[in-house]
Short mmCIF file of C-alpha atoms in Angstrom, two decimals:
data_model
loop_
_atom_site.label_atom_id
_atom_site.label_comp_id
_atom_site.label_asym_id
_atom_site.label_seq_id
_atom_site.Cartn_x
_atom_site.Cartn_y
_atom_site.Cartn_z
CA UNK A 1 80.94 72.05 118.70
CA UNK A 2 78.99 74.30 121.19
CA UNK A 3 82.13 75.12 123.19
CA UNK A 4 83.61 76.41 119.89
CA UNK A 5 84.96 80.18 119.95
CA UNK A 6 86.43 80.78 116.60
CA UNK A 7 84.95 79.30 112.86
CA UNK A 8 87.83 80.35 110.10
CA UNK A 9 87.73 80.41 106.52
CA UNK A 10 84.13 79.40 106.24
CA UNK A 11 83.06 79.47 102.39
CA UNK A 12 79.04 80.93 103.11
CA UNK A 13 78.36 80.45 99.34
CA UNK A 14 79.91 76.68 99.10
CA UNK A 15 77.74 75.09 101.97
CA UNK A 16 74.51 74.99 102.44
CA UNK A 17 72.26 77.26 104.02
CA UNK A 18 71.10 75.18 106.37
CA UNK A 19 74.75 74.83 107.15
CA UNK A 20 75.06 78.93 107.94
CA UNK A 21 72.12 79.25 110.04
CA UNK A 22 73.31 76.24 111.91
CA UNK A 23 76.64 78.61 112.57
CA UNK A 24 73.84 80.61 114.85
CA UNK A 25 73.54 78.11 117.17
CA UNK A 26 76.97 77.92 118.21
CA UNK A 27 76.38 79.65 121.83
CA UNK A 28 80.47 80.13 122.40
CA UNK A 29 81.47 81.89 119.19
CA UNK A 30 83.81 84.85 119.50
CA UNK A 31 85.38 85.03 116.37
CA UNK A 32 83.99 84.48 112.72
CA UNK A 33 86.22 84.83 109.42
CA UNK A 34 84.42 83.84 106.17
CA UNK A 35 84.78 83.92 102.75
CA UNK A 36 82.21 85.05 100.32
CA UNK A 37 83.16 83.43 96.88
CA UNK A 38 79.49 84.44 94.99
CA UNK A 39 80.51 86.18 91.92
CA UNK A 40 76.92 87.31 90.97
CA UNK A 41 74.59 89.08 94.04
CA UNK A 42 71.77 86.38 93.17
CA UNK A 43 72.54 84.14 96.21
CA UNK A 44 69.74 85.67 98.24
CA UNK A 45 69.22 82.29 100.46
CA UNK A 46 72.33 82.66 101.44
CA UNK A 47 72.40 86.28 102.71
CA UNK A 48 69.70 85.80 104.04
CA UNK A 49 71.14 82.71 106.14
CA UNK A 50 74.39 84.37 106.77
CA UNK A 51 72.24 87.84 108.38
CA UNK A 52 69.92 85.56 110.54
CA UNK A 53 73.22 83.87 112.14
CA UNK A 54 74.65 86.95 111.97
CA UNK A 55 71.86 88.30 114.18
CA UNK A 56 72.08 85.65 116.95
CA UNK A 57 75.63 85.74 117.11
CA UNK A 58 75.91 89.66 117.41
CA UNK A 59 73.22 88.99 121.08
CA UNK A 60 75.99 87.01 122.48
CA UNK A 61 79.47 87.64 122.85
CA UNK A 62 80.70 88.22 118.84
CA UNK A 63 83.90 90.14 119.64
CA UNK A 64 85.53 89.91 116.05
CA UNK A 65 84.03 89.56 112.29
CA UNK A 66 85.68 89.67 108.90
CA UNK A 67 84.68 88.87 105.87
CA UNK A 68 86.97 88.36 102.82
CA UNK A 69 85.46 88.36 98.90
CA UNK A 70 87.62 88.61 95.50
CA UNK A 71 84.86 89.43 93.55
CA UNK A 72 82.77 92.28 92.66
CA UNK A 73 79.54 90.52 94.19
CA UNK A 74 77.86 92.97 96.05
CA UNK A 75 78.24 92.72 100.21
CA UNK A 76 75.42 95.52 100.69
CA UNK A 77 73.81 92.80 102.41
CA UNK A 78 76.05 93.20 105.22
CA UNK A 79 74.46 96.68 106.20
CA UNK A 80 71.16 94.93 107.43
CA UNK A 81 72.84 93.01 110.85
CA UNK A 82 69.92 93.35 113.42
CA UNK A 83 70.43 93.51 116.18
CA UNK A 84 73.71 95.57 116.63
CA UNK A 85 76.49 93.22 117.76
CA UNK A 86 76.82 95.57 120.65
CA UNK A 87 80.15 93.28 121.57
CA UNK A 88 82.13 93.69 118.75
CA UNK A 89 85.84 94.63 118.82
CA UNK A 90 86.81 94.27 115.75
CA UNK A 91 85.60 94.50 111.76
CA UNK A 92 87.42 93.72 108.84
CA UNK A 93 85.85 93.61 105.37
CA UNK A 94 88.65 92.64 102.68
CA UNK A 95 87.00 93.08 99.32
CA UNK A 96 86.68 94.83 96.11
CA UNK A 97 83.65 95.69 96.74
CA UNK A 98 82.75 99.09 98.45
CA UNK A 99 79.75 99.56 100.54
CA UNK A 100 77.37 102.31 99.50
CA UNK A 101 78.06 103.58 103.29
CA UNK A 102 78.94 103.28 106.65
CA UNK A 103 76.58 100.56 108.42
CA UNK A 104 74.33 102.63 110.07
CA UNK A 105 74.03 99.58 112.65
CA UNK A 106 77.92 100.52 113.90
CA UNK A 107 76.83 103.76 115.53
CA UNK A 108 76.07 102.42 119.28
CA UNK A 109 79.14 99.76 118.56
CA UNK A 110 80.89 101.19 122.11
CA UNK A 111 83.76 98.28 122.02
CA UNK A 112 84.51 98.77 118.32
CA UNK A 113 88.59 99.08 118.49
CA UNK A 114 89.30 97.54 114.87
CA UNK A 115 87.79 99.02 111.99
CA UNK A 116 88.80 98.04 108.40
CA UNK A 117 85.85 99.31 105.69
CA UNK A 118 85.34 100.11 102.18
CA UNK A 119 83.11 102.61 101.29
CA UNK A 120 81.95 104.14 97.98
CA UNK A 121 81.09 107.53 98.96
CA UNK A 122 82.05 109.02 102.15
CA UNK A 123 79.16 111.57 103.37
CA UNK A 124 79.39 113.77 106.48
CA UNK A 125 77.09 111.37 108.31
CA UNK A 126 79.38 108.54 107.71
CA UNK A 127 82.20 110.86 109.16
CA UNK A 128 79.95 111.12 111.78
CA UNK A 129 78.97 107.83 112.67
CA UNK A 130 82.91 106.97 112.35
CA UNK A 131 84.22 109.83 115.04
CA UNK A 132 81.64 109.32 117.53
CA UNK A 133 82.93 105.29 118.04
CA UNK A 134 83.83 105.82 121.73
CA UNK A 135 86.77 102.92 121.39
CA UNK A 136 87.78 103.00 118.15
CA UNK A 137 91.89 102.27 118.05
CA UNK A 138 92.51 101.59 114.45
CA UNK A 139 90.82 102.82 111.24
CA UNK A 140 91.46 101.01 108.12
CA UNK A 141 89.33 103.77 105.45
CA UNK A 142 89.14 102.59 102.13
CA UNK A 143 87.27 105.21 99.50
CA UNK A 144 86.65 104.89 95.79
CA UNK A 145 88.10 107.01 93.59
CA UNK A 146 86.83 109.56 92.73
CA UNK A 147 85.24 110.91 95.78
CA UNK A 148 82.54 114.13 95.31
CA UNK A 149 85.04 116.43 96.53
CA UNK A 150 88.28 116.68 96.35
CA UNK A 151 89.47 116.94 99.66
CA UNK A 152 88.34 115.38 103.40
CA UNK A 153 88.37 117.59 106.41
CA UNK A 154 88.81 116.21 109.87
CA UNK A 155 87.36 118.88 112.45
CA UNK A 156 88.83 119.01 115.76
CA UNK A 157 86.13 116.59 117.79
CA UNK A 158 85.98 113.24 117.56
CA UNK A 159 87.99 110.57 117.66
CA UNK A 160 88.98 110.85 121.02
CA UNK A 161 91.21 107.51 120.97
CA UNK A 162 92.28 106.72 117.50
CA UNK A 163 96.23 105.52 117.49
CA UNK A 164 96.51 104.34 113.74
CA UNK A 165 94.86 105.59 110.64
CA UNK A 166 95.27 104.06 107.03
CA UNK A 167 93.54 105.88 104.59
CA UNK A 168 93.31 105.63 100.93
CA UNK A 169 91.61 107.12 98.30
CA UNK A 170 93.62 108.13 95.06
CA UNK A 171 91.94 111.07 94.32
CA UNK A 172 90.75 112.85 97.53
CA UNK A 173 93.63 113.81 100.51
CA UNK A 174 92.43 114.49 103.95
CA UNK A 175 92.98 118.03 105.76
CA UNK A 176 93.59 118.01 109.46
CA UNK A 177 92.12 120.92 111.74
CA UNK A 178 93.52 121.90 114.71
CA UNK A 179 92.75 119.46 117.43
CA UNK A 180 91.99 116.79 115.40
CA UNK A 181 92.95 113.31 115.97
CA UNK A 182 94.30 113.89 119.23
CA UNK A 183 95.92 110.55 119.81
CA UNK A 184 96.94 109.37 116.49
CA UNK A 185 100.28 107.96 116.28
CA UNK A 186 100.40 106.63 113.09
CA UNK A 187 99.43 107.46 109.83
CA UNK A 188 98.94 106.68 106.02
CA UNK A 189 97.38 108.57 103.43
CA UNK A 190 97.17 109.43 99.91
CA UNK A 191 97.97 112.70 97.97
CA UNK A 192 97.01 113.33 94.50
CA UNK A 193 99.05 115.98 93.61
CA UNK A 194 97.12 117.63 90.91
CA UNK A 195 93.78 117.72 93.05
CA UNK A 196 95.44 118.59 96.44
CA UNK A 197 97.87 121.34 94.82
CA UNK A 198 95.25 123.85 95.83
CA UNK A 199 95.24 122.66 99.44
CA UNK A 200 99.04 122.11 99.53
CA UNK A 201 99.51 124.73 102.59
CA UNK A 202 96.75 123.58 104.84
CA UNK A 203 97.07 119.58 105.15
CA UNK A 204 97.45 120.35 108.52
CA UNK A 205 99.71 117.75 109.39
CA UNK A 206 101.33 119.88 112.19
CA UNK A 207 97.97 119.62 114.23
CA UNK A 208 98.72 116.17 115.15
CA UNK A 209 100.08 116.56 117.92
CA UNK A 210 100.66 112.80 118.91
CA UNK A 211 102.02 111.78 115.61
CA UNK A 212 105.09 108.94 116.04
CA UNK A 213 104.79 108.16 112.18
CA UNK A 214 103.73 108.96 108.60
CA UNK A 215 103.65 107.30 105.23
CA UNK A 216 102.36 109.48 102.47
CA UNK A 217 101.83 108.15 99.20
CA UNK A 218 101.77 110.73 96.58
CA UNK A 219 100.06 109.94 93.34
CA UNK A 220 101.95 111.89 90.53
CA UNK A 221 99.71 110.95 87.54
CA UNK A 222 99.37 114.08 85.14
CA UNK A 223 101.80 116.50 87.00
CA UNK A 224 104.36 118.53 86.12
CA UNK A 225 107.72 118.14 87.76
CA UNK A 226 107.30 121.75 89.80
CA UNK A 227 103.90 120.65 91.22
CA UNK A 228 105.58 117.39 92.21
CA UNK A 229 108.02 119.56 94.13
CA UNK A 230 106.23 122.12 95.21
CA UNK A 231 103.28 119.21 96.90
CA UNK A 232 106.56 117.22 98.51
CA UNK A 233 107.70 120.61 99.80
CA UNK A 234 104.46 121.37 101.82
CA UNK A 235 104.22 117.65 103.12
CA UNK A 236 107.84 117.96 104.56
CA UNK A 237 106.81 121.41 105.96
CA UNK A 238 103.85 120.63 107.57
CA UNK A 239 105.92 117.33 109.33
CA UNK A 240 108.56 119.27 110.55
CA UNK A 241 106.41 121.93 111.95
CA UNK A 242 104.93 119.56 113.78
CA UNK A 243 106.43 119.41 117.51
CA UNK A 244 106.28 116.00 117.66
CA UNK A 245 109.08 115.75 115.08
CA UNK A 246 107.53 112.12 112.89
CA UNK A 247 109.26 109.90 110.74
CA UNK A 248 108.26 110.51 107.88
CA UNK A 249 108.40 108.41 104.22
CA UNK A 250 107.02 109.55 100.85
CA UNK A 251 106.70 107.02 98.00
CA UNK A 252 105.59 108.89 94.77
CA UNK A 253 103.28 106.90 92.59
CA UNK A 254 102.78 107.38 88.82
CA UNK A 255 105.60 109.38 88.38
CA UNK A 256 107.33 109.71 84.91
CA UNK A 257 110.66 108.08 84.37
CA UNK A 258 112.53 111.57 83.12
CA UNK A 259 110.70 113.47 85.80
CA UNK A 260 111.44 110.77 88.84
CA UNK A 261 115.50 110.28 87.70
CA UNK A 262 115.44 114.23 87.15
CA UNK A 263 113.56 114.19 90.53
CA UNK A 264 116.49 111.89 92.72
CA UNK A 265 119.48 113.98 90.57
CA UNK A 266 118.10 117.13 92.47
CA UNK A 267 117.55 115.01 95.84
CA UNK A 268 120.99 114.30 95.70
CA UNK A 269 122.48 117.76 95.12
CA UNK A 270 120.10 119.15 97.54
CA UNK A 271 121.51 116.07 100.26
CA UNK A 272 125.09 116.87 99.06
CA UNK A 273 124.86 120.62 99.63
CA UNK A 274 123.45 119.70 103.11
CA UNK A 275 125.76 116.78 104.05
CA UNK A 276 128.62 117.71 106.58
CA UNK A 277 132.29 116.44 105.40
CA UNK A 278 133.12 113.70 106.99
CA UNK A 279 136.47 112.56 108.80
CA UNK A 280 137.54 110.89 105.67
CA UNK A 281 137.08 114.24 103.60
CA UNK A 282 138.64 116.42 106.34
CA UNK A 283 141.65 113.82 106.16
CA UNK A 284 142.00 113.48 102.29
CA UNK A 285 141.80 117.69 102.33
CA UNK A 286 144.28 117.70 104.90
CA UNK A 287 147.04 115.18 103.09
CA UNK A 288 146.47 117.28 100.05
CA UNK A 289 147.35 120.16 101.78
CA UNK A 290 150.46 118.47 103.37
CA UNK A 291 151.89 117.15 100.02
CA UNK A 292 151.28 120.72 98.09
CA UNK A 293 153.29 122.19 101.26
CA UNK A 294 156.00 119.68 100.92
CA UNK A 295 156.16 120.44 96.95
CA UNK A 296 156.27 124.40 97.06
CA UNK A 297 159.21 123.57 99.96
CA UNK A 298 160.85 121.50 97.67
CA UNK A 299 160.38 124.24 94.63
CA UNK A 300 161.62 126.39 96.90
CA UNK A 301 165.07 125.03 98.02
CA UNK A 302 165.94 124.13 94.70
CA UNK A 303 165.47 127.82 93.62
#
């Protein structure tokens, strides 16, 4: 057991607590998955446990944590690690819960590469906290809906390394200054339409200069077919401005059956009225051609 590097699945809230703290002993840990199954936030002998070997483990050589719960027990528990686990790579927390904010224990994290997080209410220390991680590679964001404002802007420092972003928050869409995200590569994000419609010509999407790929998924609830169009129009805009040329896919969520058929009927036309013939065209047009030729030569000689 002490040469052990990776524990997996561990239920905290089905063994004991003597059990968890005995985790902290384990001098060769590098990886820790567990599950936290408490459907109340009553188990305080157990966060407690789980923070102490939390503590020792983070000292050592911790490069990767997650921690899974399908509950709505509350994980705020999680935002009292001491000491920093100043080796940490990676942090996943897969959960319905959201955290009231970012851990303020992550800040001096300098080998964080793999962030996945849920958090209630993003504030501008949060942002700050999250674009000062030295490392950070991959940014799983996860915000509750609604968010105080409607939209989140990215400033043009910061982040000096990030490759992938997933973002998602139903209700708030993220504006991009120029300069920001200097090495992002790929990207997913949410649009409401109705509360970005005001910021529809300054998502900034062309400032990423990096960009490789983009998923957008637009939220239609409430619109009106124009402000569906006119939302889609300024995403496709801003991508093809950008001189990185991205691939680009938009999946519209929420969208009303007459409005999303009426929606793919103009797609079409507007594809159709776009779309070069083809060989096969050119070569039915041409033997229609032929046989009216051979027809007004035969009306012809019989005249």
């Amino acid at each position: 057991m002490a040469s052990l590097r990776a524990i997996l699945g561990f239920d905290i809230c089905r063994s004991s607590a003597c059990a968890v703290q005995e985790l902290g002993n384990l001098q060769s840990l590098k990886e820790v998955a567990i599950n936290w199954t408490n459907f109340t936030s009553g188990n305080v002998k157990h966060q407690k446990a789980l923070m102490r070997t939390l503590g020792k483990l983070g000292t050592r050589n911790l490069q990767s944590f997650a921690i899974c719960s399908r509950n709505l027990g509350s994980l705020e528990f999680l935002d009292s690690w001491s000491p920093a686990p100043n080796s940490l790579q990676k942090f996943r927390l897969s959960a319905y819960y959201f955290l009231p904010r970012v851990p303020r224990w992550m800040a001096p994290l300098c080998n964080l590469i793999d962030l996945n997080i849920n958090i209630a209410e993003l504030a501008y220390e949060d942002i700050l906290i999250l674009r000062e991680l030295p490392s950070l590679l991959r940014l799983d964001l996860w915000l509750k809906s609604p968010q105080k404002d409607d939209t989140i802007v990215i400033h043009g420092v910061g982040f000096p390394y990030l490759k992938e972003l997933f973002f998602s928050c139903q209700e708030t869409c993220l504006l991009f200054e120029p300069a920001s995200f200097p090495k992002l590569e790929r990207l997913h994000t949410t649009i409401h339409v109705i509360r970005a419609k005001p910021y529809s010509h300054t998502f900034g999407i062309e400032h990423l200069k990096s960009l490789k790929q983009i998923s957008v998924q637009v939220f239609c609830y409430g619109a009106n077919a124009s402000d569906i169009k006119d939302v889609d129009h300024a995403i496709s805009t801003a991508v093809n401005y950008n001189p990185n040329h991205p691939r680009m896919n938009i999946e519209k969520r929420g969208m009303d059956l007459k409005l999303e058929e009426r929606n793919k009927r103009e797609h079409s036309k507007d594809k159709n009225l776009e779309k070069p013939p083809s060989k096969e065209d050119i070569g039915h047009t041409d033997k229609k051609r032929r046989k009216l030729h051979i027809e007004e030569h035969h009306s012809a000689s019989a005249t």
